[in-house]
Amino acid sequence: MIKNKKRFWCTTIILVALLAMAFVICMRSPLNPFAKDLVTETDSSVFKYIGWRMTLGEVPYKDIFDHKGILLYFINYLGTLLSFHRGVWLIEYIFMFLSLGLSYKIFRKFCKPFGSLLATLLAFSPLYAYFEGGNLTEEYALPFILLSVYIFVDFFTSSEKYLSSNSNQKKWLYYNGKWLNSNVILCGISFACTFFLRPNMIAVWIVFCIAIFIFCLYKKWHQEILKFIVSFFIGILIITIPVMIYLVMNGAFNDFMNDFFLFNFVYSSNEVTATTYHKISSFFGFFNTSTCLLAFIIMIWKLYDDVQKKDGLFYDISYLIYMILNLVLISMSGMQYPHYGILILPTLIYPYGILFQSLEHKKMKNISPYIIGYLVLVMIMPTWSKYLENTFLRMNQTSEMKWKSDYSKDPLILYIKEKTDENDEIAIYGNKNAIYNFTKTKSASKYSYMTSTLKRNKKIMKEYFDELEEKKPQLFLWMKEEEDPNEKRVQSFLKSNQYQKCNEFDHIDVYCLEEFK
């Protein structure tokens, strides 16, 4: 009875701690419930815009252009249904809590509750620098990747659980039959969800599906190979079939293929950033951090120990390959955006689990307190104190504090609201979808934003200006750049359609149709 009571309080404390950790992390988002209409980051604004347009019955790719995965837009769609400005934050919070919970669950395979909680704090400390306002593909991919990391760790530490001979073990969401394994089905679902967020985040499945295949061949578990393949593809189909049905029924399948596959290929092979120099620079930029270097050092030490004990070498080599391949995939575009680094977090879990497992060993009794003290004082407290500072300040904002201003009261937003109704359409030649979100005006073109990559695509630019020629939005906002290959074309469009410059706001020129001036 006393033991059960102690376990209950331990579980409750851990649960509250994880909920609190998720809260302080998500308070980094401008969508947090204490913020006063703060402007979201560039990418997040695009995703929120698409989610809002979906609530009006429009379809991604066909009616609104973007090149991320469709699951991201459905997340923003659901968030917008919950609350126009705050709903997405609630979903972010749930995803973050699941990510922390899964990380803790993996750590519990190696160490005690307190050590697992400390390890979770350590593993998520880099997220402070990588978060970038949230509502990004990497953030939503975390729980799916971590769930699969847990399954792969579980397989290599308890392979017998996955064998058909163990089919008498039945639990909720767990079945080992002759042809199916529910854990592997979940792994396939996680893969598909991650793929439909962004396809270059699948390093964990590339490495460990091959590793399990080789492992089963070595063990001569031929029947298990077939079972795992069938189960994995059933998991993929559970997500893929509804997605394909939605796209086909809404006439968006071809647009999806063009935007999600072809455009992404062009985007990731951009001639300016995708050079070998930029890729290597990006790789080492993410690699050269204390948390990442510590994980690699631990893995090298573990491999040395495996050689000495002649055990565990295959799995640990596989995990090291996963860590390296993950860095390669997030660096392949040559662009070192901080939020790409979120994908490093799942790779830290197993190495840190090994570290804290070693620290709890009797042989480390004399030096463990010093190592733990160092980790807490040097690697955990500095970052988490920033999390807490940010949280307390956000929860106690006053008008005197120098946060980003209330964007709903920005002069440009007020001007657009004055000149338009919510049913009107405008055009923004630039990348500022937050304007659409705060004015609740639609883009006159399916291309709601213009990046340098889009501006250099002749087919897209023709389609863009053809739409504007047809609809003639009453306001045209031009975010001017020093080098714009279409500057003359923009000027020609404005002149031929009798647009006049009617205002200017912080490097954004506003043009009106002469009748609305």
Coordinates of C-alpha atoms in Angstrom, one line a residue:
M1 CA 0.0 0.0 0.0
I2 CA 2.8 2.4 1.0
K3 CA 4.7 1.4 -2.2
N4 CA 1.7 2.1 -4.4
K5 CA 1.1 5.5 -2.7
K6 CA 4.8 6.4 -3.2
R7 CA 4.5 5.4 -6.9
F8 CA 1.4 7.5 -7.3
W9 CA 3.0 10.6 -5.9
C10 CA 6.1 10.0 -7.9
T11 CA 4.1 9.7 -11.1
T12 CA 2.0 12.8 -10.2
I13 CA 5.1 14.9 -9.6
I14 CA 6.7 13.7 -12.9
L15 CA 3.5 14.4 -14.8
V16 CA 3.2 17.9 -13.3
A17 CA 6.9 18.6 -14.1
L18 CA 6.5 17.6 -17.7
L19 CA 3.3 19.7 -18.1
A20 CA 5.2 22.7 -16.6
M21 CA 8.2 22.1 -18.9
A22 CA 6.0 22.0 -21.9
F23 CA 4.3 25.2 -20.8
V24 CA 7.5 27.2 -20.3
I25 CA 8.8 26.0 -23.7
C26 CA 5.6 26.9 -25.5
M27 CA 5.6 30.4 -23.9
R28 CA 8.3 31.2 -26.4
S29 CA 5.5 31.3 -29.0
P30 CA 3.9 34.7 -29.9
L31 CA 0.6 32.8 -29.9
N32 CA 0.8 32.0 -26.2
P33 CA -2.4 32.9 -24.2
F34 CA -0.7 35.8 -22.4
A35 CA 0.5 37.6 -25.5
K36 CA -1.4 40.6 -27.0
D37 CA -1.7 39.9 -30.7
L38 CA 2.1 39.5 -31.3
V39 CA 3.1 39.0 -34.9
T40 CA 4.1 35.4 -35.8
E41 CA 7.3 34.5 -37.6
T42 CA 7.4 34.4 -41.4
D43 CA 6.8 30.7 -41.9
S44 CA 4.3 30.3 -39.1
S45 CA 2.3 33.2 -40.6
V46 CA 2.0 31.3 -43.9
F47 CA 0.9 28.1 -42.1
K48 CA -1.7 30.0 -40.1
Y49 CA -3.0 31.7 -43.2
I50 CA -3.5 28.4 -45.0
G51 CA -5.2 26.9 -41.9
W52 CA -7.6 29.9 -41.9
R53 CA -8.3 29.6 -45.7
M54 CA -9.1 25.9 -45.1
T55 CA -11.8 26.8 -42.6
L56 CA -13.4 28.8 -45.5
G57 CA -13.5 25.6 -47.7
E58 CA -10.3 26.2 -49.7
V59 CA -7.8 23.5 -50.4
P60 CA -4.0 23.6 -49.9
Y61 CA -1.8 23.4 -53.1
K62 CA -4.8 24.0 -55.4
D63 CA -6.2 27.2 -53.9
I64 CA -3.2 28.3 -51.8
F65 CA 0.4 27.6 -52.7
D66 CA 3.0 26.3 -50.2
H67 CA 5.4 23.4 -50.4
K68 CA 5.3 21.9 -46.9
G69 CA 3.4 18.7 -46.0
I70 CA -0.4 18.6 -45.8
L71 CA -0.4 17.5 -42.1
L72 CA 1.0 20.9 -41.1
Y73 CA -1.9 22.7 -42.7
F74 CA -4.5 20.4 -41.0
I75 CA -2.8 21.2 -37.7
N76 CA -3.3 24.9 -38.3
Y77 CA -6.8 24.3 -39.7
L78 CA -7.8 22.5 -36.4
G79 CA -6.1 25.2 -34.4
T80 CA -8.0 28.0 -36.2
L81 CA -11.3 26.1 -35.6
L82 CA -10.5 26.1 -31.9
S83 CA -9.5 29.8 -31.8
F84 CA -8.3 32.1 -34.5
H85 CA -5.2 33.4 -32.7
R86 CA -4.7 30.9 -29.8
G87 CA -5.9 27.5 -31.0
V88 CA -2.6 26.6 -32.7
W89 CA -0.8 27.3 -29.4
L90 CA -2.9 24.7 -27.6
I91 CA -2.0 22.1 -30.2
E92 CA 1.7 23.1 -29.9
Y93 CA 1.4 22.6 -26.2
I94 CA -0.1 19.1 -26.6
F95 CA 2.6 18.1 -29.1
M96 CA 5.4 19.5 -26.8
F97 CA 4.0 17.6 -23.8
L98 CA 3.9 14.4 -25.8
S99 CA 7.5 14.9 -26.9
L100 CA 8.7 15.4 -23.4
G101 CA 6.7 12.4 -22.2
L102 CA 8.1 10.1 -24.8
S103 CA 11.6 11.4 -24.1
Y104 CA 11.1 10.6 -20.4
K105 CA 9.7 7.2 -21.2
I106 CA 12.9 6.4 -23.3
F107 CA 15.1 7.6 -20.4
R108 CA 13.2 5.4 -18.0
K109 CA 14.5 2.3 -19.9
F110 CA 18.0 3.4 -18.6
C111 CA 17.7 5.2 -15.4
K112 CA 15.5 6.1 -12.4
P113 CA 12.7 8.8 -12.4
F114 CA 14.9 11.6 -11.0
G115 CA 17.7 10.8 -13.5
S116 CA 15.2 10.6 -16.3
L117 CA 13.8 14.0 -15.5
L118 CA 17.2 15.6 -15.4
A119 CA 18.1 13.9 -18.7
T120 CA 14.9 15.3 -20.2
L121 CA 15.8 18.8 -19.0
L122 CA 19.3 18.4 -20.5
A123 CA 18.0 17.0 -23.9
F124 CA 15.5 19.8 -24.4
S125 CA 17.8 22.7 -23.3
P126 CA 18.9 23.4 -26.9
L127 CA 15.3 24.0 -27.9
Y128 CA 15.5 27.5 -26.5
A129 CA 17.8 28.5 -29.4
Y130 CA 16.0 26.4 -32.0
F131 CA 12.3 27.2 -31.3
E132 CA 12.1 30.3 -33.4
G133 CA 8.5 31.2 -32.5
G134 CA 7.1 27.7 -33.0
N135 CA 4.4 26.4 -35.2
L136 CA 7.0 24.7 -37.5
T137 CA 7.3 21.3 -39.1
E138 CA 10.2 20.2 -36.8
E139 CA 8.2 20.9 -33.7
Y140 CA 5.3 18.8 -34.8
A141 CA 7.5 16.0 -36.0
L142 CA 9.1 15.6 -32.6
P143 CA 6.6 13.2 -31.0
F144 CA 6.4 11.0 -34.1
I145 CA 10.2 10.7 -34.3
L146 CA 10.5 10.1 -30.5
L147 CA 7.8 7.4 -30.6
S148 CA 9.8 5.6 -33.3
V149 CA 13.1 6.1 -31.4
Y150 CA 11.4 4.5 -28.4
I151 CA 10.2 1.5 -30.5
F152 CA 13.6 1.0 -32.1
V153 CA 15.3 1.2 -28.7
D154 CA 12.7 -1.2 -27.3
F155 CA 13.3 -3.7 -30.1
F156 CA 17.0 -3.9 -29.7
T157 CA 16.8 -4.1 -25.9
S158 CA 13.8 -6.5 -25.8
S159 CA 13.6 -8.2 -29.2
E160 CA 11.8 -11.2 -27.8
K161 CA 8.7 -9.0 -27.3
Y162 CA 8.4 -8.6 -31.0
L163 CA 8.5 -12.3 -32.0
S164 CA 5.5 -14.3 -33.1
S165 CA 6.3 -16.9 -30.5
N166 CA 5.4 -14.3 -27.9
S167 CA 1.8 -13.9 -29.3
N168 CA 0.2 -14.7 -26.0
Q169 CA 1.1 -11.2 -24.8
K170 CA -1.8 -8.9 -25.6
K171 CA -2.2 -5.3 -24.3
W172 CA -4.0 -2.2 -25.4
L173 CA -2.4 -1.0 -28.7
Y174 CA -0.1 -4.0 -28.5
Y175 CA -0.5 -7.3 -30.4
N176 CA 2.1 -9.8 -31.5
G177 CA 0.4 -12.1 -33.9
K178 CA 1.7 -14.1 -36.8
W179 CA 1.3 -11.3 -39.3
L180 CA 1.0 -8.0 -37.4
N181 CA 2.8 -6.1 -34.7
S182 CA 1.0 -3.0 -33.4
N183 CA 4.2 -1.3 -32.3
V184 CA 5.5 -1.5 -35.9
I185 CA 2.2 -0.3 -37.2
L186 CA 2.6 2.8 -34.9
C187 CA 6.1 3.2 -36.3
G188 CA 4.6 3.2 -39.8
I189 CA 2.0 5.8 -38.8
S190 CA 4.7 8.0 -37.3
F191 CA 6.8 7.7 -40.5
A192 CA 3.8 8.8 -42.6
C193 CA 2.9 11.7 -40.3
T194 CA 6.5 12.9 -40.4
F195 CA 6.8 12.5 -44.2
F196 CA 3.6 14.5 -44.6
L197 CA 5.1 17.3 -42.5
R198 CA 8.4 17.4 -44.5
P199 CA 10.1 14.5 -46.2
N200 CA 13.7 15.2 -45.2
M201 CA 13.0 14.4 -41.5
I202 CA 13.0 10.6 -41.9
A203 CA 16.6 9.7 -41.0
V204 CA 15.5 7.5 -38.0
W205 CA 13.4 5.2 -40.2
I206 CA 16.0 5.0 -43.0
V207 CA 18.6 3.8 -40.6
F208 CA 16.7 1.6 -38.3
C209 CA 14.4 -0.1 -40.8
I210 CA 17.6 -1.3 -42.6
A211 CA 19.2 -2.2 -39.3
I212 CA 16.2 -4.3 -38.2
F213 CA 16.1 -6.0 -41.6
I214 CA 19.8 -6.9 -41.3
F215 CA 19.4 -8.0 -37.7
C216 CA 16.5 -10.3 -38.5
L217 CA 18.4 -11.8 -41.4
Y218 CA 21.4 -12.5 -39.1
K219 CA 19.0 -14.1 -36.5
K220 CA 17.2 -16.0 -39.3
W221 CA 13.9 -14.5 -38.3
H222 CA 12.5 -14.6 -41.8
Q223 CA 8.9 -14.8 -40.8
E224 CA 9.4 -11.7 -38.6
I225 CA 10.8 -9.7 -41.5
L226 CA 7.6 -10.3 -43.4
K227 CA 5.5 -9.4 -40.4
F228 CA 7.4 -6.2 -39.8
I229 CA 7.2 -5.1 -43.4
V230 CA 3.4 -5.8 -43.6
S231 CA 2.8 -4.0 -40.2
F232 CA 4.9 -1.0 -41.2
F233 CA 3.1 -0.5 -44.5
I234 CA -0.3 -0.9 -42.9
G235 CA 0.8 2.0 -40.6
I236 CA 1.8 4.1 -43.6
L237 CA -1.5 3.4 -45.4
I238 CA -3.6 4.3 -42.4
I239 CA -2.3 7.9 -42.9
T240 CA -1.6 7.9 -46.7
I241 CA -5.0 6.7 -47.9
P242 CA -7.1 9.4 -46.2
V243 CA -4.6 12.0 -47.4
M244 CA -4.8 10.8 -51.0
I245 CA -8.6 10.6 -50.9
Y246 CA -8.8 14.2 -49.7
L247 CA -6.4 15.4 -52.4
V248 CA -8.1 13.5 -55.2
M249 CA -11.7 14.4 -54.2
N250 CA -10.7 18.1 -54.0
G251 CA -8.9 18.1 -57.3
A252 CA -5.6 19.0 -55.7
F253 CA -3.5 15.8 -56.3
N254 CA -1.5 17.2 -59.3
D255 CA -0.9 20.5 -57.4
F256 CA 0.3 18.5 -54.4
M257 CA 2.8 16.5 -56.5
N258 CA 4.1 19.7 -58.2
D259 CA 4.4 21.7 -54.9
F260 CA 5.4 19.0 -52.4
F261 CA 7.8 17.0 -54.5
L262 CA 9.0 18.9 -57.6
F263 CA 9.1 22.4 -56.0
N264 CA 10.8 21.0 -52.9
F265 CA 13.5 19.3 -55.0
V266 CA 14.2 22.6 -56.7
Y267 CA 14.1 24.5 -53.5
S268 CA 16.5 22.1 -51.7
S269 CA 19.0 22.3 -54.6
N270 CA 19.0 26.1 -54.8
E271 CA 22.1 27.0 -56.7
V272 CA 23.0 29.8 -54.3
T273 CA 22.9 27.9 -50.9
A274 CA 23.2 24.2 -51.9
T275 CA 26.9 24.3 -52.7
T276 CA 29.2 21.9 -50.9
Y277 CA 30.7 24.7 -48.9
H278 CA 27.3 25.8 -47.6
K279 CA 26.3 22.2 -46.8
I280 CA 29.5 21.5 -44.8
S281 CA 29.2 24.9 -43.0
S282 CA 25.6 24.0 -42.1
F283 CA 26.6 20.5 -40.9
F284 CA 29.3 21.8 -38.6
G285 CA 27.2 24.7 -37.5
F286 CA 24.7 22.3 -35.9
F287 CA 27.4 19.8 -34.9
N288 CA 29.5 22.2 -33.0
T289 CA 27.3 22.7 -29.9
S290 CA 28.0 21.4 -26.4
T291 CA 24.9 19.2 -26.3
C292 CA 25.5 17.6 -29.7
L293 CA 29.2 17.1 -29.1
L294 CA 28.5 15.5 -25.7
A295 CA 26.1 13.0 -27.4
F296 CA 28.8 12.0 -30.0
I297 CA 31.5 11.6 -27.3
I298 CA 29.1 9.4 -25.3
M299 CA 28.4 7.2 -28.4
I300 CA 32.1 6.8 -29.1
W301 CA 32.8 5.8 -25.5
K302 CA 29.9 3.4 -25.7
L303 CA 31.2 1.8 -28.9
Y304 CA 34.6 1.3 -27.2
D305 CA 32.8 -0.3 -24.3
D306 CA 30.9 -2.5 -26.7
V307 CA 34.1 -3.8 -28.3
Q308 CA 35.5 -4.6 -24.8
K309 CA 32.3 -6.5 -23.8
K310 CA 31.6 -7.9 -27.3
D311 CA 27.9 -6.9 -27.0
G312 CA 25.6 -4.2 -28.4
L313 CA 28.0 -3.1 -31.1
F314 CA 25.5 -3.5 -34.0
Y315 CA 22.8 -1.3 -32.4
D316 CA 25.2 1.4 -31.3
I317 CA 26.8 1.6 -34.7
S318 CA 23.3 2.0 -36.2
Y319 CA 22.5 4.8 -33.8
L320 CA 25.7 6.6 -34.6
I321 CA 24.9 6.4 -38.3
Y322 CA 21.4 7.8 -37.5
M323 CA 22.9 10.8 -35.7
I324 CA 25.3 11.5 -38.6
L325 CA 22.6 11.0 -41.3
N326 CA 20.2 13.2 -39.4
L327 CA 22.8 16.1 -39.5
V328 CA 23.4 15.4 -43.2
L329 CA 19.7 15.6 -44.0
I330 CA 19.0 18.8 -42.1
S331 CA 22.1 20.4 -43.7
M332 CA 21.5 19.3 -47.3
S333 CA 19.8 22.6 -48.3
G334 CA 22.9 24.5 -47.2
M335 CA 20.6 26.8 -45.2
Q336 CA 21.3 26.9 -41.4
Y337 CA 18.0 28.0 -40.1
P338 CA 18.0 27.5 -36.3
H339 CA 14.7 25.6 -36.3
Y340 CA 16.3 22.8 -38.3
G341 CA 18.2 22.0 -35.1
I342 CA 15.0 20.8 -33.4
L343 CA 15.6 17.5 -35.2
I344 CA 18.8 17.1 -33.3
L345 CA 16.9 16.6 -30.0
P346 CA 15.7 13.0 -30.7
T347 CA 19.3 11.9 -31.4
L348 CA 20.4 13.1 -28.0
I349 CA 18.0 10.8 -26.0
Y350 CA 19.8 7.5 -26.3
P351 CA 23.3 8.9 -25.6
Y352 CA 22.0 10.8 -22.6
G353 CA 20.2 7.7 -21.4
I354 CA 23.5 5.9 -21.4
L355 CA 25.2 8.8 -19.5
F356 CA 22.6 8.9 -16.7
Q357 CA 22.5 5.1 -16.5
S358 CA 26.3 5.1 -15.9
L359 CA 26.0 7.9 -13.3
E360 CA 23.6 5.7 -11.3
H361 CA 26.0 2.8 -11.3
K362 CA 27.7 1.9 -8.1
K363 CA 31.2 2.3 -9.7
M364 CA 30.4 6.0 -10.4
K365 CA 29.3 6.7 -6.8
N366 CA 32.2 8.9 -6.0
I367 CA 32.2 11.1 -9.0
S368 CA 28.5 11.1 -10.1
P369 CA 27.5 14.1 -7.9
Y370 CA 30.3 16.2 -9.5
I371 CA 29.3 15.3 -13.1
I372 CA 25.6 15.8 -12.3
G373 CA 26.4 19.1 -10.6
Y374 CA 28.3 20.2 -13.7
L375 CA 25.5 19.2 -16.1
V376 CA 22.9 21.1 -13.9
L377 CA 25.0 24.2 -13.3
V378 CA 26.6 24.6 -16.8
M379 CA 24.2 22.9 -19.3
I380 CA 20.7 22.8 -17.7
M381 CA 20.2 25.8 -15.4
P382 CA 21.5 28.6 -17.8
T383 CA 19.0 27.6 -20.5
W384 CA 16.0 26.7 -18.3
S385 CA 16.5 29.9 -16.3
K386 CA 16.0 31.8 -19.6
Y387 CA 12.9 29.7 -20.3
L388 CA 11.5 30.7 -16.9
E389 CA 12.5 34.4 -17.3
N390 CA 10.8 34.5 -20.6
T391 CA 7.7 32.9 -19.1
F392 CA 7.4 35.2 -16.1
L393 CA 7.9 38.3 -18.3
R394 CA 5.3 37.2 -20.8
M395 CA 2.8 36.5 -18.1
N396 CA 3.4 39.9 -16.5
Q397 CA 3.7 42.1 -19.5
T398 CA 2.9 45.8 -19.1
S399 CA 2.6 48.5 -21.7
E400 CA 6.0 49.9 -20.7
M401 CA 7.8 46.7 -21.6
K402 CA 9.6 46.7 -24.9
W403 CA 8.1 43.6 -26.5
K404 CA 7.0 43.5 -30.1
S405 CA 4.1 45.8 -30.4
D406 CA 0.4 44.7 -30.6
Y407 CA 0.4 44.0 -34.4
S408 CA -3.4 44.4 -34.6
K409 CA -2.7 48.2 -34.0
D410 CA 0.1 48.5 -36.4
P411 CA -0.5 51.5 -38.7
L412 CA -0.4 49.3 -41.8
I413 CA -2.9 46.9 -40.4
L414 CA -5.3 49.7 -39.4
Y415 CA -4.9 51.3 -42.8
I416 CA -5.8 48.1 -44.6
K417 CA -8.8 47.5 -42.3
E418 CA -10.0 51.1 -43.1
K419 CA -9.7 50.6 -46.8
T420 CA -11.1 47.1 -47.1
D421 CA -13.8 44.7 -45.9
E422 CA -13.0 41.2 -44.7
N423 CA -14.3 39.8 -48.0
D424 CA -12.0 42.0 -50.1
E425 CA -8.8 40.6 -51.6
I426 CA -5.4 42.3 -51.6
A427 CA -2.0 41.4 -53.0
I428 CA 1.4 41.4 -51.2
Y429 CA 4.5 41.3 -53.4
G430 CA 6.8 40.0 -50.7
N431 CA 6.7 37.7 -47.7
K432 CA 4.3 39.0 -45.0
N433 CA 1.3 36.7 -44.5
A434 CA 0.8 38.1 -41.0
I435 CA -0.9 41.0 -42.8
Y436 CA -3.5 38.7 -44.2
N437 CA -4.0 37.1 -40.8
F438 CA -4.5 40.3 -38.9
T439 CA -6.7 42.1 -41.4
K440 CA -8.6 38.9 -42.4
T441 CA -8.2 39.7 -46.0
K442 CA -7.5 37.1 -48.7
S443 CA -4.7 37.1 -51.2
A444 CA -5.8 37.8 -54.7
S445 CA -3.4 35.1 -55.9
K446 CA -2.9 31.5 -54.8
Y447 CA 0.7 32.7 -54.2
S448 CA 0.1 34.6 -51.0
Y449 CA 3.8 35.3 -50.6
M450 CA 6.8 36.0 -52.9
T451 CA 10.3 34.7 -52.0
S452 CA 13.4 34.9 -54.1
T453 CA 13.0 31.3 -55.3
L454 CA 9.4 32.1 -56.5
K455 CA 10.5 35.3 -58.2
R456 CA 13.0 33.4 -60.3
N457 CA 10.4 30.9 -61.5
K458 CA 9.0 32.2 -64.8
K459 CA 6.0 29.8 -64.8
I460 CA 4.9 30.9 -61.3
M461 CA 5.4 34.6 -62.0
K462 CA 3.3 34.3 -65.1
E463 CA 0.5 32.6 -63.2
Y464 CA 0.8 35.2 -60.4
F465 CA 0.5 38.2 -62.6
D466 CA -2.3 36.6 -64.7
E467 CA -4.3 36.1 -61.5
L468 CA -3.7 39.8 -60.5
E469 CA -4.7 41.0 -64.0
E470 CA -7.9 39.1 -63.7
K471 CA -8.9 40.1 -60.1
K472 CA -7.3 43.6 -59.9
P473 CA -7.1 43.8 -56.1
Q474 CA -7.9 47.3 -54.7
L475 CA -4.6 47.3 -52.7
F476 CA -1.2 46.1 -53.9
L477 CA 1.6 46.1 -51.2
W478 CA 5.1 46.1 -52.6
M479 CA 7.9 45.0 -50.3
K480 CA 10.8 46.3 -52.3
E481 CA 14.2 44.5 -52.4
E482 CA 17.5 45.8 -53.8
E483 CA 17.8 42.9 -56.3
D484 CA 14.4 41.9 -57.8
P485 CA 14.4 40.2 -61.2
N486 CA 10.7 41.2 -61.7
E487 CA 10.9 44.9 -60.7
K488 CA 10.1 46.1 -64.2
R489 CA 7.2 43.6 -64.5
V490 CA 5.7 44.9 -61.2
Q491 CA 6.0 48.5 -62.4
S492 CA 4.4 47.5 -65.7
F493 CA 1.4 45.8 -63.9
L494 CA 0.9 48.8 -61.7
K495 CA 1.0 51.3 -64.6
S496 CA -1.2 49.3 -67.0
N497 CA -3.9 48.8 -64.4
Q498 CA -3.7 52.5 -63.2
Y499 CA -2.5 51.9 -59.7
Q500 CA -1.3 54.9 -57.7
K501 CA 1.0 55.0 -54.7
C502 CA -1.3 56.0 -51.8
N503 CA 0.9 55.3 -48.7
E504 CA 4.1 53.9 -47.4
F505 CA 4.7 51.9 -44.2
D506 CA 8.2 50.8 -43.0
H507 CA 9.6 49.9 -46.5
I508 CA 6.2 48.7 -47.8
D509 CA 4.8 50.8 -50.6
V510 CA 1.0 50.6 -50.8
Y511 CA -0.7 51.1 -54.2
C512 CA -4.4 51.6 -54.7
L513 CA -6.6 51.4 -57.7
E514 CA -7.3 55.0 -58.7
E515 CA -11.0 54.7 -58.0
F516 CA -10.2 53.7 -54.3
K517 CA -7.5 56.2 -53.7

